[in-house]
Each structure stands twice: as C-alpha cells, then as structure tokens.
C-alpha cells in the first residue's frame, strides 16, 4: 500500500492524532485470513507486531465465537465474558488472540468489571475487531497474559468530537436533544475506556419536560466507527406529576433518519428507540456480530444456570423475536399475574437458556430484545439527585405510590402511614392493565448483560431490584431491602431474592450501587441464617409464607431453592462470612426438596409423589399440592418458626401421610401426579431445584437422583422437554450424564 493511500482519511471516521495512530499501530494485531473479500482494515490496526504472548506467556482459557450474516474484515464487536476463579489471577491480564494456529494477539481489549474474592477476574467486557465470514464462526482464544508495563491511551471524548458524529433525538411537541462538536464533551457517564473502544452514556431532557429523558449508549471504536443505541425514559423517582407521554420520536445519525415512530410511554417506563431488525445504529453498515462464549466454560464460571448438556440446537427454531418495536410484549405472556408455567418462570428465563444451547445468532438477538421488552412495565424509578437507580440507603422510608395514591400498575404494594410515597402517577400504560407482579416476574436481563456487556441491560437488572425494594416499604426493614417470609408467598420470596442476587452480581465492582445490593444480600442471608442455622428449627428445610403459616406449595419452595442456589453459585455474597452463611442456608433449604424424594420406608416421603399432590387438582378428588411440616390438627399459622420450636412432624413419612392421605405404601412404581410428564409440570420445576442441589452437593442428592432414574417412566419428562424445546431442561432430567468437559465441566 502506498503512503498516499495510507494517509487518506476514510469518510466519516475520526481524524486521530499522529501520536494515536502510532500507538494504535504498535498494538498487536490479528493475522487477517487470506481472501476475506471485504473492505481492507484501516492501516492503524492492520500491521502485525510482536507480542509477549507470542513468546509463550499466553495461557489459553476458553474461546469466544463471533457470528455475522456478512463477511467483513475488522468487524467491530463487544461481548461479555465470564471467568472462573483463578483463570486470570491478580497481576495478570485478560489476553485475546485469534484461535487459528500460529495467529498473533487479536486487536481486542478487555475491561474488567468484576473480580472474584481472590482478586482474579470474574467478568470482563471484550471489545475490538475481528474478521468475520458469513455463516462461519470466527473463534477468538481468550486467556491470560502478563500485565502490560504501559497501556496505550484510551479513546476519549475529544476523539469522539473529532469524528464529526452528530446524533439528534426529537420528541415532537417536547423538544430535541442534539449531540455534536463540543457538545460531546459535556455530561457523559463513562462505561468503557480503552484504546480499541470507549463507551459513554449521554442524557438530556426533551425540551423543558420534567420527565422525558433522551438517552444514548454510544461506542467509539479505534477505526472510527460509531455505534449508537438511543432510548427514551419516563421515570424520575420524586418529580411531581408522573404520567403518560406520547410523541413522535425521530432519531438521526449524521443526517440519516434511523427511527421515526409515535411512541406512547406510560409512567416509569422506558424503551429503546429501535424499530425492526436493527440492534443499534452505526455510522457504517451494521456489523450484526453475535458473540457467544464457549458454553462449558460459561457454565463452569458458575454465573448461570446449568442446562441439559445434551441440548444443542445449531439452528434455533423455538419462539423468538426477529425484530423489535418499542414497548413490545415480546415473549412475555399476557397477564404477568396469571398462574401456570411458562418460559419466563425460572431462575433465568427460557430465552436466556436458548443462548446457552444454541449456536444460532437469532438466540442472541432474541435474548437482547426480551431484555428491552422489560421497558413496558412501570418499574423504572431513577433518582433525579444521582441520575441512577435508587440507592437503598438514600431512601429508607420511600415507598412506591400505593393504589390509594394512584394506579401504579405494580401488584402487591405495601401501604403504611409512616412511609414517604412517590408522586401519584396517572395515565395509560403500554402494558394496559397488565400489572408487574413480583410473584410472577421473570428474571431481569442478567444473561443478556453477561453475553453483551451492554450498560442498558445491566441497569435494567438494577431497576427491577430497586423497584421490588420500593414496592415493599413496610416489610423491608427500611433500607435493608429485607424479604420477610411473612410478607411474601414463597414464589414471591424466590423471585424477589433472585432479582436482588442477580443485580448484586451484575453490578460492576466500582459502581455506587454495588455495596447497596451486597449489603441487602447480607441482611437477607443473616436474617434466614439466624433462624434456620444459628438455632435449631424445622428439620424439614422449609420456611413459612404469607397467608399460610408453615404450609407450603411444593413447587414454590423449589423456586426458592433454585433461586438461592443460583445466587450462591454466582457469587452474590460480598464477603466470605456471608458466602459461608448463604451456603449453610442453602443446605437447609435443600432438605425441603430432597426430603420429598425419599424411598419406600415408612418414615420417608415417597419420591413418586414428590409434588404432594395425590390426584389431578382439576378432578373431583383433586387436592392442591400443599404440604405442612407440622402435625395434622395443628393450625399451620400458629406453629412457631421464628424461635424454631414448632411443633414439627416426627419424620417425612408423617408429612407424606398428611399430604396425600395414605402412608408410604412401601412400593415405588412410576412417577405420578403433579402433571407428570408435562414439560411445564411441577416435576420440571422440581428439577430446577434438584439441579442446584446437585451443583452444591447437598447431602442426599445422589440418592434422590438414583431413585428418580430408576423409575420406569423417568425418561418421559426429559424427552417431552427436549421434544418441545422447552428450556427449563437441566442436567438432572438426564438418565446418564455425558463425560465431563476436559476444562472445568460444571
């Protein structure tokens, strides 16, 4: 290439300084495959140079696959990546290189967002460039390398200013926010800072409106390409008069109209200003690179659920969204408050598990779109004083406006006269009368954040956890965010705590809300530890619930076990003592699931009836699947759980007899009742808990699994789940587990 061509600026790309060009040229670059056929990579990142990793100091850990519908050289991408403890120890750094034999280090940076207690990297956001070919994955090898003596300077807002990028969002009838020139230098919240890519969050009001905020998540790449993710929000915490807002929104990027649509926002809702198949807007054709961390390593990081390791769909044919429109319902069901199983009800929803079991980029894209679909619910309360979701310690007495104050579209709100209520909302909601309900809420887009590294999705996890806090002003013990068993059904406890745990894990270590979530996790762990570990208590591993005393619905207890197990595995506890206590509480709760999977002895709960249901609940002799650890004839509401004195049943055999109406028959037979083998049955939900018992090696798990696998009809449930491609399927539904992955099987 001639010098004249090398100096020529590409249209629409920033004119970087000579110093920056020299520094970028000195960074190690990937060896470009011959004959890629796309436009040449910019000279600044094309020239390969020697690397310390090439000298044998690179230690591989796992791979990241990149898929794109079009071939391209130096395609920009961003991806989240989870690490096991010790993968990248303190004193070393994340290093990436092309997986092809003999390839040099790739032009990729790693921004560490979380570390394990031992100081090793737990989660990082990778960003940079890679060659991609349509229909074929590009593999990058992720590992550890020696820490660099010096780091090249990151891309800055001045570089963004020099790029000449102009972005505007018009809210017709309210006002327009425009970012250009020196305007980029003001009001930016940094998210990623690096030499390959830097990202910021920008926010401005829509004219003089007190509620509408026009926001951008923007990424600037080293070769000058700019990605813009625009969204609008209608959700301040204490600003008076929250209400419905409708406007025609127009998004323009460098004079090109990217979005033009009328959007009606209810109070405390938000939505990306995306319409159609786009995932963001770019100053160049959208790369549409779908990243996917190698499955077994991701699962071995313990940050996600453990799906059936034999389920692998090269092409995802399950339900998915191939496009997005603002405030869509997506794969959420109509009527969140309705009963019955669906794909959203689990520690992680089915659309996130799809990402774990499918190579199809559609599974990744659909997962993002479901994360965006959360915007239709009125749970986005941003503190106008900090510009972030609320800190619990700043609002010990603040309560979401209850029905007496106005239509919140949030089910199960506390009401108490000493609380300070948020301003009463008015107006229509995009979800109509479909209320948000803690008791039936899917998980926040935690898995989508781990896969993508997007700030919007991380913050969505925070919004859901803080909205749950605001909804329970009377029972949460002021700023503790306590989930009292006396104020929730078991499923409400499960999903409240699950959301808190996932927000604590997803929030970066240096974020102001990290300590808020971790403190709340500690308070909740200590509360239950003091009742079930520090003192003798119910020997059957159950906890009471609102309205029923110590009587429990078995499947709801399983939800609690599954949620607590995932939070424990993912590292929600912020210190060693809390982690130990959390593990001890899990071992207690696990007894409530494993005890129902007993054998044929008279003192055991026969496993074929684990749901506690003796007949079809819709039939003439049907009973709800409820069990009580207290003796028959004792009012479950009057049993003393707080002090642990009961009274309690003598053994699981007594609980079995009281639940199903006859003693353990001493003969096993086929698995029965609880809608077996319906893939959405009480049995499938039990397996969510059983898999966490297996992960944490709870005593009795191996024996329970052996009993289940010996049942003549055991295989029917897993077969039905896999036939319908339902995604609650986990390892414990398999008759035989496959051989362990050579590097860190889950």
XYZ file of C-alpha atoms in Angstrom, residues 130-624:
495
model
C -12.134 -9.402 14.150
C -12.521 -10.762 10.644
C -15.870 -12.500 10.222
C -17.216 -14.682 7.436
C -20.897 -15.132 6.682
C -22.258 -18.390 8.042
C -18.998 -19.406 9.756
C -17.923 -18.629 13.302
C -14.733 -16.707 13.933
C -13.049 -18.118 17.023
C -11.012 -15.985 19.364
C -8.943 -17.613 22.067
C -9.354 -15.921 25.429
C -6.670 -16.402 28.032
C -4.380 -14.689 30.481
C -1.153 -12.895 29.828
C 1.401 -10.858 31.718
C 0.278 -7.392 32.709
C 1.500 -4.765 30.261
C 4.190 -2.427 31.553
C 2.451 0.502 29.860
C -1.049 0.858 28.485
C -1.896 2.836 25.349
C -4.158 5.810 25.991
C -7.903 5.196 25.701
C -10.183 6.735 23.150
C -11.598 9.932 24.609
C -14.490 12.301 24.164
C -12.100 14.515 22.223
C -11.694 11.655 19.729
C -15.470 11.408 19.519
C -15.667 15.144 18.908
C -13.063 14.888 16.130
C -15.072 12.135 14.459
C -17.671 14.703 13.407
C -20.501 12.439 14.603
C -23.871 14.155 15.018
C -26.798 12.487 16.813
C -30.202 14.007 17.445
C -33.372 12.712 19.088
C -36.538 14.704 18.527
C -39.590 14.269 20.730
C -42.145 16.141 18.673
C -44.038 18.640 20.797
C -41.483 18.435 23.604
C -38.059 19.230 22.202
C -34.900 17.923 20.543
C -31.592 16.830 22.023
C -28.579 17.129 19.705
C -25.048 15.951 20.380
C -22.267 17.251 18.150
C -18.931 19.015 18.284
C -18.087 20.369 21.728
C -21.442 19.080 22.970
C -19.894 15.609 23.245
C -17.553 16.863 25.943
C -20.295 17.532 28.489
C -22.448 15.297 30.650
C -21.034 11.907 29.636
C -21.120 8.939 32.010
C -18.189 6.631 31.160
C -18.909 2.922 30.763
C -15.851 1.523 28.956
C -12.498 3.189 28.456
C -9.931 1.600 26.199
C -7.687 2.023 23.169
C -9.872 -0.206 20.967
C -13.256 1.054 22.095
C -14.657 3.529 24.573
C -18.304 3.846 25.540
C -20.343 6.506 27.296
C -23.918 7.195 28.358
C -25.388 10.565 27.390
C -28.639 12.022 28.667
C -30.637 15.201 28.035
C -34.214 16.281 28.752
C -36.791 16.501 25.994
C -37.089 20.266 25.899
C -38.490 21.621 29.146
C -40.435 18.486 30.060
C -39.740 17.452 33.649
C -39.948 13.715 32.983
C -38.916 12.702 29.465
C -35.194 11.976 29.149
C -33.498 11.238 25.818
C -30.510 8.960 26.271
C -27.702 7.331 24.273
C -25.365 4.431 24.884
C -22.572 5.213 22.420
C -19.474 3.217 21.446
C -16.493 4.701 19.593
C -14.122 2.162 18.010
C -10.455 2.660 17.203
C -11.035 2.588 13.452
C -13.544 5.408 13.836
C -16.834 3.537 13.594
C -19.522 4.779 15.952
C -22.413 2.730 17.332
C -25.425 4.496 18.838
C -28.110 2.874 20.995
C -30.810 5.522 21.659
C -33.589 5.215 24.202
C -36.185 7.314 25.968
C -37.155 7.175 29.615
C -40.138 8.495 31.578
C -39.187 7.588 35.114
C -37.885 10.009 37.748
C -38.351 8.992 41.372
C -39.837 12.032 43.127
C -40.547 14.563 40.353
C -44.230 15.532 40.680
C -46.793 14.563 38.081
C -45.585 11.300 36.514
C -47.934 10.446 33.685
C -48.385 9.063 30.201
C -46.347 10.792 27.463
C -46.893 10.380 23.738
C -44.781 11.833 20.981
C -43.371 11.202 17.574
C -39.719 10.345 18.123
C -37.167 10.856 15.356
C -33.563 9.671 15.668
C -30.955 10.937 13.220
C -27.320 9.913 12.912
C -25.109 12.109 10.734
C -28.214 13.414 8.970
C -29.661 9.956 8.272
C -33.048 9.179 9.791
C -32.764 5.895 11.691
C -36.058 5.924 13.589
C -39.360 7.734 13.069
C -42.325 6.487 15.077
C -45.011 7.583 17.516
C -44.366 6.078 20.943
C -46.715 6.257 23.928
C -44.800 5.909 27.188
C -46.562 5.158 30.438
C -45.218 6.486 33.708
C -41.907 4.946 34.778
C -41.419 3.086 31.504
C -38.583 3.274 29.016
C -37.769 1.823 25.617
C -35.005 1.686 23.030
C -35.828 3.797 20.000
C -35.301 0.773 17.768
C -37.741 -0.412 15.126
C -37.260 -3.563 13.080
C -34.263 -5.882 12.923
C -31.586 -3.381 13.927
C -29.750 -3.885 17.210
C -28.268 -0.376 17.145
C -27.437 2.370 14.645
C -23.980 2.752 13.099
C -22.068 5.285 11.065
C -21.325 2.358 8.713
C -23.451 -0.667 7.731
C -24.432 -2.547 10.900
C -21.944 -5.389 11.553
C -24.502 -7.530 13.482
C -21.805 -9.586 15.196
C -23.329 -12.080 17.650
C -20.831 -13.204 20.322
C -21.047 -16.479 22.197
C -18.751 -17.589 24.978
C -17.827 -21.266 24.847
C -20.697 -22.992 26.597
C -18.965 -25.312 29.043
C -16.631 -22.610 30.288
C -19.504 -20.173 30.781
C -21.394 -22.769 32.811
C -18.232 -23.651 34.761
C -17.907 -19.983 35.743
C -20.983 -20.720 37.928
C -22.660 -17.456 36.913
C -25.526 -19.072 35.005
C -27.934 -21.969 35.286
C -26.812 -25.380 34.051
C -28.943 -26.547 31.138
C -29.102 -30.070 29.811
C -25.598 -30.576 28.337
C -27.006 -32.725 25.513
C -29.368 -29.991 24.305
C -27.643 -28.246 21.426
C -29.531 -26.519 18.653
C -27.328 -25.411 15.782
C -30.353 -23.597 14.397
C -32.750 -22.130 16.918
C -36.310 -22.949 15.950
C -38.004 -22.109 19.233
C -40.105 -18.991 19.802
C -38.060 -15.861 19.238
C -38.348 -12.284 18.115
C -36.645 -11.461 14.843
C -37.425 -7.756 15.190
C -38.313 -5.204 17.839
C -40.799 -2.418 18.239
C -40.910 -0.026 21.176
C -42.671 -1.300 24.320
C -43.406 -4.675 22.775
C -44.553 -7.617 24.895
C -42.080 -9.928 23.205
C -42.088 -13.393 24.740
C -43.629 -12.164 27.983
C -47.059 -13.655 28.470
C -50.235 -11.617 28.576
C -51.069 -11.118 32.228
C -47.900 -11.446 34.289
C -50.062 -12.017 37.350
C -51.628 -15.143 35.856
C -50.869 -18.595 37.222
C -49.338 -21.543 35.445
C -45.949 -22.274 33.978
C -44.346 -20.504 31.036
C -40.839 -19.977 29.734
C -40.210 -16.851 31.790
C -40.666 -18.575 35.159
C -37.255 -19.839 36.288
C -34.054 -18.514 37.857
C -33.177 -17.488 34.290
C -35.881 -17.318 31.614
C -36.030 -19.659 28.659
C -34.877 -17.033 26.182
C -31.595 -16.749 28.086
C -31.156 -20.512 28.274
C -31.648 -20.554 24.486
C -28.418 -18.589 24.216
C -26.659 -21.339 26.185
C -27.879 -24.205 23.998
C -27.967 -22.707 20.504
C -25.300 -21.520 18.087
C -27.848 -19.529 16.102
C -27.257 -15.744 16.295
C -31.046 -15.427 16.475
C -30.929 -16.814 20.036
C -28.550 -13.985 20.991
C -30.606 -11.320 19.255
C -33.881 -12.557 20.722
C -32.367 -12.511 24.214
C -31.447 -8.846 23.772
C -34.924 -7.978 22.536
C -36.565 -9.660 25.516
C -34.321 -7.572 27.756
C -35.550 -4.454 26.014
C -39.158 -5.627 26.418
C -38.936 -5.004 30.172
C -39.384 -1.311 29.376
C -43.180 -1.634 29.079
C -43.588 -2.146 32.836
C -43.718 0.816 35.224
C -40.731 -0.112 37.360
C -38.053 2.365 36.250
C -37.503 4.788 39.126
C -34.337 6.835 38.542
C -33.181 9.073 41.362
C -33.117 12.610 39.983
C -30.422 13.527 42.547
C -27.909 10.898 41.430
C -29.019 10.031 37.891
C -29.002 6.320 38.806
C -31.492 3.734 40.024
C -32.060 4.400 43.694
C -29.623 3.596 46.492
C -31.439 1.837 49.329
C -29.559 3.848 51.953
C -30.794 7.121 50.428
C -34.441 6.058 50.654
C -35.115 4.106 53.859
C -38.728 5.294 54.074
C -39.624 5.789 50.401
C -42.458 3.655 49.073
C -43.851 3.344 45.574
C -47.237 5.070 45.388
C -49.853 2.566 46.519
C -53.333 2.059 44.982
C -54.740 4.669 47.346
C -52.422 7.240 45.754
C -52.872 6.285 42.103
C -52.713 3.487 39.513
C -49.158 2.173 39.818
C -49.662 -0.972 37.689
C -47.491 -2.776 40.228
C -49.166 -5.610 42.128
C -48.778 -6.319 45.831
C -47.685 -2.885 47.084
C -47.291 -2.163 50.778
C -49.289 0.620 52.382
C -48.282 2.282 55.643
C -48.873 5.762 57.002
C -45.257 6.455 58.050
C -43.869 5.949 54.533
C -42.975 8.688 52.071
C -44.789 7.860 48.849
C -43.535 8.583 45.366
C -45.760 11.034 43.457
C -49.067 9.533 42.359
C -48.970 8.531 38.676
C -51.713 8.947 36.118
C -52.400 7.977 32.517
C -52.401 4.874 30.357
C -49.713 2.208 30.333
C -48.270 0.365 27.322
C -48.978 -2.905 29.127
C -52.608 -1.904 29.616
C -53.970 -3.444 32.787
C -51.149 -5.993 32.820
C -49.502 -5.329 36.164
C -45.950 -6.139 37.101
C -46.015 -8.757 39.859
C -43.013 -9.845 41.926
C -44.694 -13.209 42.483
C -44.759 -13.995 38.749
C -41.884 -11.922 37.407
C -39.280 -13.331 35.023
C -35.641 -12.675 35.804
C -34.145 -9.369 34.669
C -31.906 -9.472 31.566
C -28.939 -10.736 33.559
C -27.871 -13.330 30.997
C -28.264 -10.813 28.174
C -25.926 -8.468 30.017
C -23.355 -11.188 30.646
C -23.362 -12.029 26.935
C -23.317 -8.488 25.548
C -21.761 -6.203 28.154
C -24.431 -3.576 27.449
C -24.894 -0.887 30.100
C -28.611 -0.645 29.289
C -29.142 -4.282 30.271
C -27.021 -4.047 33.414
C -29.054 -1.066 34.520
C -32.283 -2.932 33.768
C -31.237 -5.511 36.376
C -30.768 -2.669 38.854
C -34.127 -1.101 38.009
C -36.017 -4.319 38.696
C -34.278 -4.940 42.030
C -34.820 -1.362 43.200
C -38.475 -1.364 42.097
C -39.035 -4.501 44.179
C -37.487 -2.625 47.103
C -39.746 0.390 46.597
C -42.813 -1.850 46.470
C -42.235 -3.287 49.945
C -41.751 -0.207 52.116
C -43.469 -1.629 55.194
C -41.873 -5.091 55.308
C -38.352 -4.479 54.032
C -36.991 -3.040 57.320
C -36.236 0.424 55.954
C -33.010 0.433 53.885
C -32.226 -3.255 54.425
C -34.276 -4.494 51.463
C -35.309 -7.455 53.613
C -37.508 -10.124 52.059
C -39.666 -11.157 55.026
C -41.344 -14.549 54.749
C -44.401 -13.069 56.468
C -44.889 -10.569 53.629
C -44.468 -12.828 50.569
C -45.643 -16.064 49.089
C -42.753 -18.466 48.610
C -42.621 -17.703 44.887
C -42.558 -14.004 45.734
C -39.601 -14.639 48.036
C -37.904 -16.695 45.348
C -38.181 -14.085 42.616
C -37.561 -11.085 44.923
C -34.315 -12.661 46.167
C -33.347 -13.979 42.725
C -33.605 -10.475 41.277
C -31.630 -8.991 44.172
C -28.925 -11.656 43.826
C -28.599 -11.159 40.068
C -28.452 -7.359 40.406
C -25.695 -7.742 43.011
C -23.699 -9.987 40.656
C -24.256 -7.888 37.518
C -23.404 -4.519 39.080
C -19.732 -3.619 38.463
C -17.440 -3.584 41.473
C -16.792 0.157 41.220
C -20.464 1.118 40.776
C -22.014 3.074 43.688
C -24.894 0.586 43.925
C -22.637 -2.450 44.359
C -22.323 -2.028 48.104
C -26.063 -1.292 48.366
C -27.033 -4.600 46.772
C -24.362 -6.570 48.624
C -25.470 -5.105 51.940
C -29.054 -6.124 51.202
C -27.883 -9.633 50.273
C -26.032 -9.817 53.596
C -29.079 -8.641 55.570
C -31.288 -11.265 53.928
C -28.759 -14.054 54.358
C -28.215 -13.146 58.016
C -31.960 -12.991 58.651
C -32.561 -16.543 57.472
C -29.264 -17.882 58.845
C -30.183 -16.702 62.348
C -33.475 -18.606 62.141
C -32.506 -21.870 60.475
C -28.787 -22.338 61.183
C -27.877 -20.416 64.330
C -30.728 -22.086 66.218
C -32.460 -25.474 65.903
C -35.513 -25.210 63.676
C -37.786 -27.121 61.361
C -35.845 -30.287 60.427
C -37.510 -30.427 57.003
C -35.874 -27.384 55.404
C -38.975 -25.284 54.746
C -39.792 -21.681 55.615
C -43.230 -20.128 56.181
C -45.007 -17.798 53.812
C -47.584 -15.063 53.890
C -51.138 -16.267 54.439
C -50.330 -19.947 55.015
C -48.035 -20.165 58.004
C -45.710 -23.140 57.644
C -47.863 -24.830 54.978
C -46.141 -24.589 51.620
C -46.779 -25.230 47.955
C -44.015 -27.621 46.991
C -43.240 -26.094 43.622
C -42.896 -22.646 45.172
C -40.372 -23.985 47.649
C -38.460 -25.411 44.682
C -38.383 -21.947 43.115
C -36.782 -20.630 46.307
C -34.171 -23.407 46.357
C -33.315 -22.811 42.690
C -33.011 -19.037 43.121
C -30.928 -19.254 46.291
C -28.678 -21.836 44.646
C -28.010 -19.682 41.585
C -27.286 -16.632 43.741
C -24.867 -18.660 45.847
C -23.077 -20.096 42.820
C -22.861 -16.759 41.001
C -21.233 -15.025 43.977
C -23.952 -12.652 45.156
C -22.434 -12.540 48.651
C -19.961 -9.708 49.071
C -17.763 -11.247 51.774
C -16.575 -14.652 52.941
C -18.759 -14.800 56.055
C -21.914 -14.008 54.098
C -20.985 -16.565 51.449
C -20.497 -19.256 54.081
C -23.794 -18.438 55.735
C -25.540 -18.347 52.377
C -24.217 -21.844 51.685
C -25.446 -23.062 55.058
C -28.928 -21.659 54.450
C -28.953 -23.362 51.046
C -28.142 -26.714 52.636
C -31.108 -26.163 54.948
C -33.484 -25.242 52.105
C -32.283 -28.171 50.001
C -33.748 -30.540 52.574
C -37.208 -29.276 51.642
C -36.726 -30.561 48.086
C -34.606 -33.649 48.707
C -36.776 -34.826 51.580
C -39.682 -35.231 49.155
C -37.551 -37.600 47.076
C -37.314 -40.286 49.720
C -37.556 -44.036 49.393
C -40.129 -46.683 50.294
C -39.546 -46.746 54.055
C -42.421 -45.820 56.408
C -40.537 -42.742 57.670
C -39.883 -41.354 54.178
C -41.775 -39.199 51.683
C -42.178 -41.463 48.647
C -40.467 -39.801 45.702
C -43.040 -40.787 43.090
C -45.437 -38.363 44.821
C -42.866 -35.595 45.408
C -45.297 -32.817 44.462
C -47.520 -33.724 47.420
C -50.441 -33.992 45.022
C -52.498 -37.177 45.185
C -54.722 -36.556 42.167
C -55.456 -34.173 39.340
C -56.323 -30.866 41.089
C -58.928 -30.263 38.383
C -60.621 -33.586 39.093
C -63.294 -34.500 41.643
C -60.808 -35.839 44.189
C -58.031 -33.390 43.478
C -56.074 -31.547 46.134
C -53.639 -28.676 45.753
